[in-house]
Amino acid sequence: MNFATRTKGTAPMSEHFVFLPLLIPFVAAVALLPLARRTRLQRVIAASAVLLLLLVCARLVVALRSQGLIVYEMGGWPAPYGIVFAVDLFAALLMLMGAITAAASLFFAFGSVGPQKERYFFYPLLLFLVAAVNGALMTGDIFNLYVFFELILISSYLLFSHGGRAGQLKESFKFVLLNMISSAFLLVGIGGLYALTGTLNMADLAVKVAALPDKRIAAALAAVFMFSFGVKAAMVPLFFWLPRAYGEVATPVAALSAAVSTKVGVYALYRVFTLIFIHHVEYTHKAVLMALAVLTMVIGVLGAIAQMNVKRLLAFHIVSQIGYMLFGLAMLSVAGLAGGIMHIMFNMIIKPALFLVAGATEQVTGTADLRKMSGVIHRAPALAFTFLAGGLGLAGVPPMSGFISKVTLFYAGFLGGHYLATAVAVGVSFLTLFSMIKIFRMAYWGPQDGLPSKQLKAARGHGLLLAPGAALVAAGLVMGLGGSYLIDYADAAARWLMHPAWYVAGVLGESSAQALLAALEVVAP
Amino acid sequence: METIVAILVGVLFAVGLYMMMQKTMLRVVVGGNLLSYGTFLALILSGGLNKGMVPVLVEGVEEYVDPVPQALILTAIVIGFGMTAFQLALAYRTYQETGTDDLDELRHEDEGNGAHE
């Protein structure tokens, strides 16, 4: 196979450009630290950094569509010895969606967090979170993945406990503990892989693990990684920290975390289970991951139906949607992965949109409890219809892009013969629709008398808060209408994931890729 | 030597997890710490133990200890210290806000104000 043929396009992008998605938010965050008292200046810098990041990520996606993979060698050291950043289309797409969400969350934060929090490093923390997420998406070194995970976590911990209400602190404590255990297991897994292969570079790991004569220890390590990333991705049965923690935090934090933090866990699962642990597919993917995916879908949506707090309800939907993404991975086919990637992308847009609109509604009604709110549609019709559009999109009603990603997943499921799992996925979609209608009926529909009169004035100022959420819903709509382009990109990204040898060739060179192919041939006849 | 350290890793994990299941926040934090020490030792093992050798790679040196795990542990220890400091601060703030560091009581408080659904 000739690996060079995939690199078409005119001018390959400079490898230094790849570093910008990490550098921009990081430098901006550091620059904000001494400006704690000057909130207006903080806003200007943070907003310009995020918008710049958006442009860079968009450019990166376009470049990677033709270039496939960009490898950045730190300090010029070549791959197995030095630390490399290897960005493929999948990572770039997630970075772009993350940047869009970060921009929306930031603009929502301008109108909602208040000067008290702004002075206590709210914006720098938000930017550190974005930088850490981008780092985790870009890195080609499994230990650096751990480091960036810790950076994501420490930013999240601070953002989750920011403000210091008792409920927040309590939920943060649980969140910290669970993630500490998962990080400890991640380290043990990395240590095990290093003991087994003597390398930390993911491409090199792929080659070396494939060449192992006995892969049973690697399979055991796969379970360790599945546990660790599963906690971070909020996969059933490891999701208990999520709904309560997200129910407590400030809206922009919940929105951004919902979009990026759990998705990085999913990304890590996608990465290691398409690159390194691909030797016991019948067991790891088709049995374990598939079962966990189905359980995650069902338990997440059932949890959502039982909730009466809007934020917690939406948080349970994160869990349920993670199930769809894992379903795509569990199929391990181009169609399945493409559907999964599209679902991740769409969720990174629509989930924060719903959180932001729900947050704006909370400002109007003064409560997040569904039983206490009613008739918002009379006071703020735009808010109500934005929520309805977003909610229907999440459930997979066309023309939102959730429809396209779900149909792709169902199609891949039938094609792969996973009839039961696909049927469950279809059923869960209806339950999602049901719970969205429930929010709409209880919060927005009905008589107006549920609203406390002191909230009447607050209702006037919700326009600014609505705008970021509405922009995200509109972005979801655009993604749905431009579905054929979206499928094109997701399909290209999925093809890269399905051909680990391409990734290896980009990072380590062609001879290593041939070695991987030879080893894989031995394993899978 | 490897066997002894491996057993030690297991002991640290067991003690750490046991401590994490206690009711007092401070004990939970200490348990988390012991758990991370267990992982550091496990990382040391990943490079193989070579007693009395130095972790250097220069020309002429034939016998050495793999330096990579040591670099990894250094990073992990720094991160672990940061996390512990944060956890202690968080536990202390929670104690200040709620007046208790008993995790059971914290849960009851939550159910009392109707937030549980």
XYZ file of C-alpha atoms in Angstrom:
642
model
C 0.000 0.000 0.000
C 1.286 3.420 -0.839
C 0.658 5.776 2.038
C 1.798 8.883 0.222
C -1.194 8.885 -2.130
C -3.555 10.002 0.606
C -1.682 13.280 0.968
C -3.312 15.213 -1.815
C -4.116 18.916 -1.853
C -1.812 21.707 -2.845
C 0.191 23.097 0.058
C 0.505 20.912 3.160
C -0.050 22.944 6.263
C 2.924 23.886 8.383
C 3.242 21.609 11.369
C 3.711 24.577 13.689
C 0.174 25.696 12.927
C -1.088 22.584 14.676
C 0.203 23.849 17.978
C -2.045 26.934 17.937
C -5.250 25.328 19.325
C -3.294 24.549 22.489
C -1.282 27.746 22.544
C -4.033 30.345 22.010
C -6.291 29.505 24.983
C -3.311 28.772 27.203
C -1.538 32.072 26.518
C -4.806 33.984 26.850
C -5.538 32.277 30.179
C -2.101 33.114 31.537
C -2.467 36.688 30.311
C -5.770 36.983 32.186
C -4.321 35.911 35.525
C -2.836 39.309 36.511
C -5.953 41.119 35.224
C -8.266 39.676 37.875
C -9.841 43.019 38.851
C -10.341 44.337 35.345
C -13.386 42.394 34.265
C -14.053 44.359 31.083
C -10.534 43.805 29.773
C -10.798 40.133 30.767
C -13.931 39.768 28.672
C -12.323 41.371 25.626
C -9.223 39.165 25.796
C -11.156 35.978 26.471
C -13.626 36.632 23.670
C -10.946 37.456 21.119
C -8.921 34.401 22.107
C -11.905 32.096 21.652
C -12.877 33.642 18.330
C -9.283 33.316 17.100
C -9.308 29.707 18.254
C -12.488 29.151 16.262
C -10.839 30.411 13.077
C -7.708 28.326 13.649
C -9.712 25.158 14.256
C -11.837 25.737 11.166
C -8.692 26.190 9.106
C -7.234 23.030 10.643
C -10.304 20.989 9.719
C -10.099 22.172 6.124
C -6.380 21.379 5.973
C -6.775 17.942 7.516
C -9.560 17.012 5.116
C -6.930 16.873 2.391
C -3.827 16.188 4.430
C -5.089 13.446 6.705
C -2.681 13.718 9.602
C -0.342 16.410 10.852
C 2.437 15.393 13.190
C 4.199 17.931 15.374
C 7.455 16.750 16.890
C 8.299 18.582 20.085
C 11.819 19.954 19.897
C 12.394 18.154 16.609
C 12.792 14.737 18.239
C 11.378 12.008 16.006
C 8.426 9.957 17.062
C 9.173 6.959 19.259
C 11.750 8.902 21.321
C 10.369 12.422 21.438
C 6.891 13.586 22.370
C 4.665 14.105 19.367
C 1.347 15.739 18.719
C -0.549 13.870 16.031
C -3.747 15.576 14.889
C -6.109 13.763 12.591
C -9.448 14.868 11.177
C -11.414 13.318 14.054
C -9.505 15.338 16.652
C -9.728 18.495 14.548
C -13.503 18.165 14.156
C -13.917 17.816 17.911
C -11.635 20.807 18.473
C -13.769 22.884 16.118
C -16.984 21.901 17.893
C -15.297 22.563 21.238
C -14.286 26.037 20.085
C -17.832 26.830 18.948
C -19.209 25.711 22.304
C -16.530 27.579 24.216
C -17.451 30.773 22.378
C -21.157 30.331 23.145
C -20.518 29.473 26.812
C -18.226 32.452 27.174
C -20.776 34.868 25.749
C -23.422 33.392 28.021
C -21.049 33.802 30.964
C -20.662 37.524 30.179
C -24.321 37.998 30.949
C -24.766 35.604 33.818
C -21.828 34.851 36.120
C -21.628 38.283 37.742
C -18.613 40.367 38.794
C -17.940 38.374 41.949
C -17.002 35.220 40.045
C -15.384 37.127 37.208
C -12.852 38.503 39.687
C -12.017 35.045 40.920
C -10.475 33.757 37.719
C -13.576 32.417 36.032
C -12.470 33.206 32.472
C -8.877 31.974 32.863
C -10.215 28.686 34.216
C -12.594 28.355 31.283
C -9.714 28.956 28.877
C -7.432 26.524 30.722
C -10.159 23.912 30.335
C -10.334 24.561 26.589
C -6.546 24.405 26.267
C -6.355 21.143 28.203
C -9.118 19.577 26.113
C -7.376 20.557 22.892
C -4.122 19.155 24.236
C -5.776 15.839 25.051
C -7.274 15.693 21.563
C -3.976 16.456 19.876
C -1.436 14.417 21.749
C 0.026 11.254 20.263
C 1.587 10.107 23.502
C -0.418 8.137 26.004
C 1.261 9.556 29.073
C 0.603 13.075 27.834
C -2.997 12.027 27.445
C -2.970 11.339 31.193
C -1.355 14.707 31.908
C -3.904 16.579 29.807
C -6.697 14.628 31.480
C -5.423 15.836 34.824
C -5.325 19.398 33.488
C -8.921 19.049 32.302
C -9.885 17.682 35.693
C -8.189 20.351 37.784
C -9.815 23.087 35.684
C -13.159 21.305 35.975
C -12.789 20.861 39.730
C -12.135 24.557 40.156
C -14.978 25.544 37.848
C -17.375 23.083 39.493
C -16.626 24.346 42.985
C -16.414 27.974 41.826
C -18.703 30.102 43.976
C -18.483 27.746 46.922
C -22.131 26.956 47.710
C -22.476 23.977 50.015
C -24.175 21.763 47.423
C -21.553 22.583 44.829
C -18.687 21.784 47.188
C -20.220 18.484 48.162
C -20.776 17.356 44.587
C -17.308 18.546 43.600
C -15.830 16.400 46.352
C -17.436 13.271 44.934
C -16.432 14.276 41.428
C -12.808 14.708 42.541
C -12.754 11.366 44.341
C -14.169 9.346 41.481
C -11.835 10.930 38.999
C -8.907 10.350 41.311
C -9.609 6.630 41.292
C -10.032 6.617 37.525
C -6.762 8.520 37.075
C -4.965 6.070 39.345
C -6.178 3.210 37.178
C -5.206 5.081 34.037
C -1.659 5.411 35.395
C -1.555 1.706 36.247
C -2.754 0.928 32.729
C -0.088 3.154 31.209
C 2.546 1.549 33.423
C 1.363 -1.874 32.319
C 1.536 -0.923 28.659
C 5.023 0.470 29.179
C 6.155 -2.692 30.924
C 4.706 -4.723 28.072
C 6.073 -2.741 25.146
C 8.647 -0.215 26.406
C 7.019 2.710 24.652
C 4.442 5.410 25.337
C 3.893 6.708 21.822
C 0.445 5.614 20.692
C 1.471 4.760 17.152
C 4.434 2.797 18.446
C 2.153 1.085 20.972
C -0.129 0.026 18.129
C 2.786 -1.620 16.326
C 4.302 -3.219 19.423
C 1.037 -4.518 20.857
C 0.142 -6.002 17.477
C 3.502 -7.755 17.410
C 3.082 -9.343 20.853
C 2.927 -13.113 20.628
C 0.552 -13.352 23.606
C -2.012 -10.573 23.889
C -3.809 -11.645 27.033
C -2.119 -9.034 29.235
C -2.924 -6.396 26.633
C -6.554 -7.478 26.810
C -6.502 -7.083 30.589
C -5.028 -3.607 30.182
C -7.789 -2.822 27.702
C -10.251 -3.388 30.549
C -8.272 -1.007 32.767
C -8.395 1.688 30.089
C -12.066 1.035 29.473
C -12.761 1.588 33.164
C -10.673 4.721 33.416
C -11.945 6.421 30.276
C -15.422 5.113 31.052
C -15.502 7.119 34.283
C -14.424 10.234 32.420
C -16.936 9.617 29.645
C -19.715 8.892 32.188
C -20.408 5.471 30.765
C -22.827 3.218 32.664
C -22.132 1.964 35.349
C -19.622 4.720 36.063
C -21.781 7.800 35.571
C -23.069 8.521 39.071
C -20.886 11.554 39.634
C -22.262 13.374 36.617
C -25.966 14.276 36.960
C -25.741 15.753 40.436
C -22.527 17.627 39.776
C -23.951 19.144 36.586
C -27.157 20.011 38.402
C -25.233 22.208 40.801
C -22.778 24.186 38.680
C -23.180 27.512 36.907
C -24.871 27.229 33.515
C -21.932 28.160 31.265
C -19.710 25.670 33.093
C -22.306 22.935 32.771
C -22.673 23.744 29.081
C -18.971 23.687 28.316
C -18.281 20.613 30.460
C -21.215 18.782 28.949
C -19.798 19.512 25.525
C -16.124 18.848 26.009
C -15.195 17.005 29.210
C -17.138 13.795 28.759
C -16.495 13.820 25.015
C -12.761 13.746 25.645
C -13.338 10.498 27.531
C -15.234 9.200 24.512
C -12.472 10.447 22.229
C -9.881 8.570 24.287
C -11.951 5.395 24.061
C -12.248 5.861 20.288
C -8.512 6.423 20.023
C -7.239 3.481 22.039
C -9.908 1.065 20.863
C -9.284 1.765 17.182
C -5.510 1.996 17.408
C -4.089 -0.137 20.207
C -6.643 -2.655 21.470
C -7.974 -4.103 18.237
C -7.029 -7.717 18.706
C -9.965 -9.207 20.557
C -12.661 -7.311 18.697
C -15.292 -9.993 19.140
C -14.879 -9.688 22.879
C -13.909 -6.073 23.627
C -16.017 -4.301 21.005
C -18.869 -6.530 19.946
C -19.590 -7.903 23.403
C -18.405 -5.618 26.222
C -18.555 -2.187 24.603
C -21.799 -3.032 22.821
C -23.467 -4.136 26.056
C -22.187 -1.075 27.902
C -23.358 1.185 25.067
C -26.883 -0.236 25.168
C -27.031 -0.021 28.967
C -25.720 3.555 28.879
C -28.409 4.596 26.391
C -31.239 2.985 28.330
C -30.235 3.877 31.891
C -29.366 7.440 30.910
C -32.721 8.082 29.300
C -34.668 6.368 32.096
C -32.816 8.509 34.623
C -33.704 11.581 32.581
C -37.395 10.724 32.513
C -37.465 10.446 36.307
C -35.941 13.891 36.904
C -37.832 17.042 37.805
C -34.804 19.362 37.829
C -34.104 20.670 34.313
C -30.330 20.656 34.625
C -30.219 17.161 36.078
C -32.588 15.942 33.391
C -30.297 17.321 30.717
C -27.298 15.841 32.530
C -28.856 12.391 32.392
C -29.302 12.915 28.660
C -25.543 13.393 28.366
C -25.187 9.853 29.719
C -27.772 8.519 27.303
C -26.137 10.199 24.309
C -22.728 8.838 25.353
C -24.343 5.444 24.802
C -24.996 6.269 21.140
C -21.385 7.326 20.690
C -20.144 4.093 22.248
C -22.564 2.187 20.028
C -20.766 3.668 17.014
C -17.411 2.582 18.425
C -18.638 -0.874 19.390
C -19.619 -1.629 15.781
C -16.074 -0.847 14.619
C -17.073 -0.295 11.020
C -16.619 2.795 8.866
C -20.360 3.500 8.879
C -20.629 2.971 12.631
C -17.662 5.163 13.456
C -18.861 7.843 11.035
C -22.256 7.845 12.747
C -20.582 7.965 16.138
C -18.332 10.853 15.112
C -21.291 12.781 13.732
C -23.196 12.133 16.918
C -20.298 13.416 19.018
C -20.056 16.537 16.867
C -23.770 17.223 17.000
C -23.929 16.630 20.731
C -21.066 19.012 21.343
C -23.297 21.659 19.762
C -26.819 20.818 20.890
C -26.183 19.701 24.464
C -24.615 23.002 25.542
C -27.349 24.776 23.580
C -29.993 23.104 25.727
C -28.062 23.859 28.904
C -27.744 27.518 27.902
C -31.415 27.855 26.992
C -32.389 26.090 30.211
C -30.078 28.459 32.081
C -31.757 31.463 30.464
C -35.123 29.986 31.429
C -33.871 29.579 34.967
C -33.060 33.286 35.015
C -36.604 34.054 33.879
C -38.409 31.745 36.278
C -35.952 31.803 39.169
C -36.019 28.022 39.550
C -34.759 24.881 37.850
C -37.560 22.745 39.271
C -40.028 21.736 36.570
C -42.945 21.596 39.019
C -42.500 25.231 39.960
C -42.308 26.681 36.465
C -45.096 27.032 33.977
C -46.124 29.116 31.023
C -42.775 30.609 30.107
C -43.997 30.662 26.517
C -46.270 33.616 27.321
C -43.446 35.620 28.788
C -40.619 34.595 26.485
C -41.834 32.858 23.321
C -38.430 32.951 21.624
C -36.923 31.077 24.545
C -39.606 28.429 24.406
C -39.277 27.785 20.697
C -35.491 27.714 20.834
C -35.707 25.043 23.507
C -38.253 23.107 21.494
C -36.040 23.202 18.399
C -33.008 22.076 20.390
C -34.915 19.373 22.230
C -36.393 17.958 19.051
C -32.920 18.019 17.562
C -31.509 16.039 20.479
C -34.243 13.471 20.050
C -33.320 13.163 16.379
C -36.145 14.947 14.592
C -35.140 16.267 11.154
C -33.899 18.693 9.931
C -31.495 18.866 12.883
C -28.251 16.972 12.489
C -29.190 14.565 15.286
C -31.453 12.902 12.756
C -28.624 12.310 10.309
C -26.208 10.959 12.897
C -28.820 8.637 14.363
C -29.937 7.353 10.988
C -26.310 6.666 10.125
C -25.905 4.761 13.383
C -29.091 2.750 12.794
C -28.031 2.007 9.238
C -24.615 0.857 10.432
C -26.271 -1.225 13.128
C -28.486 -3.068 10.664
C -25.627 -3.470 8.244
C -23.473 -4.982 10.985
C -26.257 -7.273 12.158
C -26.679 -5.654 15.579
C -30.465 -5.793 15.387
C -31.220 -5.814 19.107
C -28.888 -2.929 19.934
C -30.259 -0.911 17.013
C -33.832 -1.552 18.096
C -32.953 -0.354 21.599
C -31.301 2.740 20.142
C -34.469 3.541 18.180
C -36.587 3.061 21.277
C -34.330 5.285 23.352
C -34.774 8.021 20.736
C -38.520 7.983 21.355
C -37.959 8.164 25.107
C -35.622 11.122 24.544
C -38.352 12.824 22.560
C -40.798 12.067 25.349
C -38.621 13.657 28.024
C -37.974 16.732 25.876
C -41.706 17.157 25.376
C -42.078 16.759 29.127
C -39.811 19.744 29.763
C -41.596 21.748 27.115
C -45.015 20.894 28.471
C -44.190 21.557 32.116
C -41.915 24.564 31.834
C -42.984 26.447 28.750
C -46.567 25.405 28.026
C -49.544 25.871 30.316
C -50.922 28.794 32.282
C -48.692 31.643 33.223
C -49.623 31.747 36.890
C -46.769 29.447 37.856
C -44.307 32.299 37.515
C -43.571 34.267 40.652
C -44.351 37.922 40.102
C -40.952 39.167 41.196
C -39.448 37.466 38.173
C -41.422 39.637 35.778
C -38.631 42.157 35.406
C -35.929 39.538 34.965
C -37.843 38.167 32.017
C -37.133 41.304 30.010
C -33.371 40.907 30.061
C -33.222 37.352 28.832
C -32.564 38.255 25.193
C -28.813 38.513 25.647
C -28.751 35.225 27.499
C -30.804 33.542 24.831
C -28.527 34.568 21.968
C -25.640 32.086 22.557
C -28.009 29.141 22.980
C -30.015 30.188 19.929
C -26.788 30.496 17.934
C -25.860 26.937 18.875
C -29.308 25.626 17.942
C -28.928 27.427 14.619
C -25.511 25.808 14.201
C -27.146 22.425 14.811
C -29.720 23.265 12.154
C -27.007 24.250 9.683
C -25.183 20.994 10.410
C -28.422 19.144 9.728
C -29.168 20.935 6.480
C -25.570 20.530 5.340
C -25.707 16.876 6.309
C -24.071 15.593 3.154
C -20.951 17.680 3.859
C -20.974 16.562 7.457
C -21.162 12.907 6.439
C -18.303 13.519 4.055
C -16.063 14.767 6.866
C -17.206 12.178 9.400
C -16.681 9.425 6.852
C -13.137 10.594 6.120
C -12.389 10.751 9.855
C -13.889 7.289 10.385
C -11.769 5.845 7.567
C -8.669 7.110 9.338
C -9.765 5.461 12.544
C -10.462 2.196 10.739
C -6.967 2.168 9.233
C -4.540 2.396 12.148
C -1.708 1.765 9.700
C -2.335 5.203 8.154
C -1.901 6.844 11.549
C 1.216 4.796 12.237
C 2.644 5.690 8.831
C 2.113 9.384 9.535
C 3.793 9.266 12.933
C 6.505 6.637 12.561
C 6.998 6.203 8.842
C 6.064 3.618 6.310
C 8.162 0.699 7.516
C 6.422 0.679 10.900
C 3.062 0.777 9.171
C 4.035 -2.248 7.079
C 5.102 -3.987 10.272
C 1.698 -3.239 11.821
C -0.127 -4.505 8.747
C 1.952 -7.684 8.758
C 1.237 -8.249 12.448
C -2.488 -7.581 12.014
C -2.650 -10.036 9.135
C -1.301 -12.732 11.420
C -3.934 -12.000 14.035
C -6.956 -11.511 11.830
C -6.984 -13.882 8.861
C 12.388 -7.564 44.795
C 9.696 -7.075 42.149
C 7.385 -9.409 44.019
C 7.761 -7.492 47.277
C 7.039 -4.179 45.584
C 4.071 -5.702 43.771
C 2.645 -6.876 47.084
C 3.272 -3.411 48.513
C 1.320 -1.919 45.614
C -1.567 -4.208 46.440
C -1.418 -3.293 50.142
C -1.389 0.428 49.333
C -4.350 0.005 46.990
C -6.284 -1.960 49.582
C -5.579 0.485 52.405
C -6.244 3.453 50.153
C -9.584 2.125 48.941
C -10.549 1.162 52.485
C -9.782 4.674 53.673
C -11.762 6.135 50.770
C -14.829 4.320 52.016
C -14.681 6.034 55.411
C -17.136 8.692 56.466
C -14.703 11.455 57.372
C -13.550 13.623 54.498
C -9.990 13.866 55.775
C -9.631 10.090 55.820
C -11.003 9.951 52.306
C -8.360 12.415 51.142
C -5.618 10.397 52.849
C -7.023 7.254 51.219
C -6.834 8.898 47.806
C -3.248 9.782 48.515
C -2.317 6.227 49.450
C -3.975 5.054 46.261
C -1.793 7.375 44.204
C 1.324 6.181 46.023
C 0.338 2.670 45.035
C 0.150 3.733 41.414
C 3.553 5.425 41.602
C 5.090 2.192 42.835
C 3.291 0.294 40.085
C 4.822 2.728 37.584
C 8.313 2.059 39.010
C 7.731 -1.625 38.437
C 6.839 -1.008 34.798
C 10.485 -0.232 33.994
C 11.792 -3.196 35.914
C 13.850 -2.915 39.093
C 17.590 -3.030 38.715
C 19.009 -2.609 42.170
C 21.982 -0.298 42.635
C 22.088 0.893 39.020
C 21.794 4.480 37.881
C 19.096 5.836 35.555
C 21.443 7.378 32.978
C 21.942 6.801 29.309
C 25.486 7.708 28.286
C 27.989 5.958 26.107
C 29.856 3.193 27.817
C 27.265 2.513 30.507
C 26.084 -1.045 30.097
C 23.912 -1.558 33.172
C 21.271 1.021 33.989
C 17.756 1.501 35.266
C 15.130 2.588 32.758
C 14.848 6.367 33.319
C 11.449 6.800 31.659
C 9.306 5.502 34.571
C 11.142 7.849 36.895
C 10.259 10.787 34.679
C 6.664 9.591 34.592
C 6.528 9.275 38.371
C 7.981 12.729 38.826
C 5.172 14.150 36.697
C 2.569 12.038 38.440
C 3.790 13.050 41.902
C 3.615 16.738 41.027
C 0.086 16.292 39.726
C -0.804 14.226 42.789
C 0.428 16.956 45.142
C -1.669 19.529 43.335
C -4.733 17.335 43.520
C -4.199 16.613 47.222
C -3.778 20.295 48.020
C -6.980 21.046 46.136
C -8.854 18.230 47.831
C -7.792 19.409 51.266
C -8.877 22.943 50.459
C -12.178 21.624 49.112
C -12.756 19.461 52.177
C -11.987 22.370 54.473
C -14.315 24.722 52.598
C -17.067 22.116 52.660
C -16.569 21.789 56.399
C -16.812 25.565 56.764
C -19.973 25.791 54.673
C -21.841 22.830 56.082
C -20.379 22.550 59.573
C -19.647 18.848 59.205
C -17.043 16.669 57.611
C -19.113 13.524 57.908
C -20.128 12.391 54.444
C -23.218 10.603 55.757
C -24.556 13.776 57.318
C -23.908 15.672 54.100
C -26.108 13.237 52.246
C -28.965 13.560 54.703
C -28.775 17.308 54.440
C -29.240 17.007 50.714
C -32.326 14.831 51.021
C -33.751 17.172 53.639
C -34.052 20.188 51.369
C -35.964 18.357 48.689
C -33.254 18.493 46.037
C -33.298 14.740 45.826
C -35.659 13.432 43.229
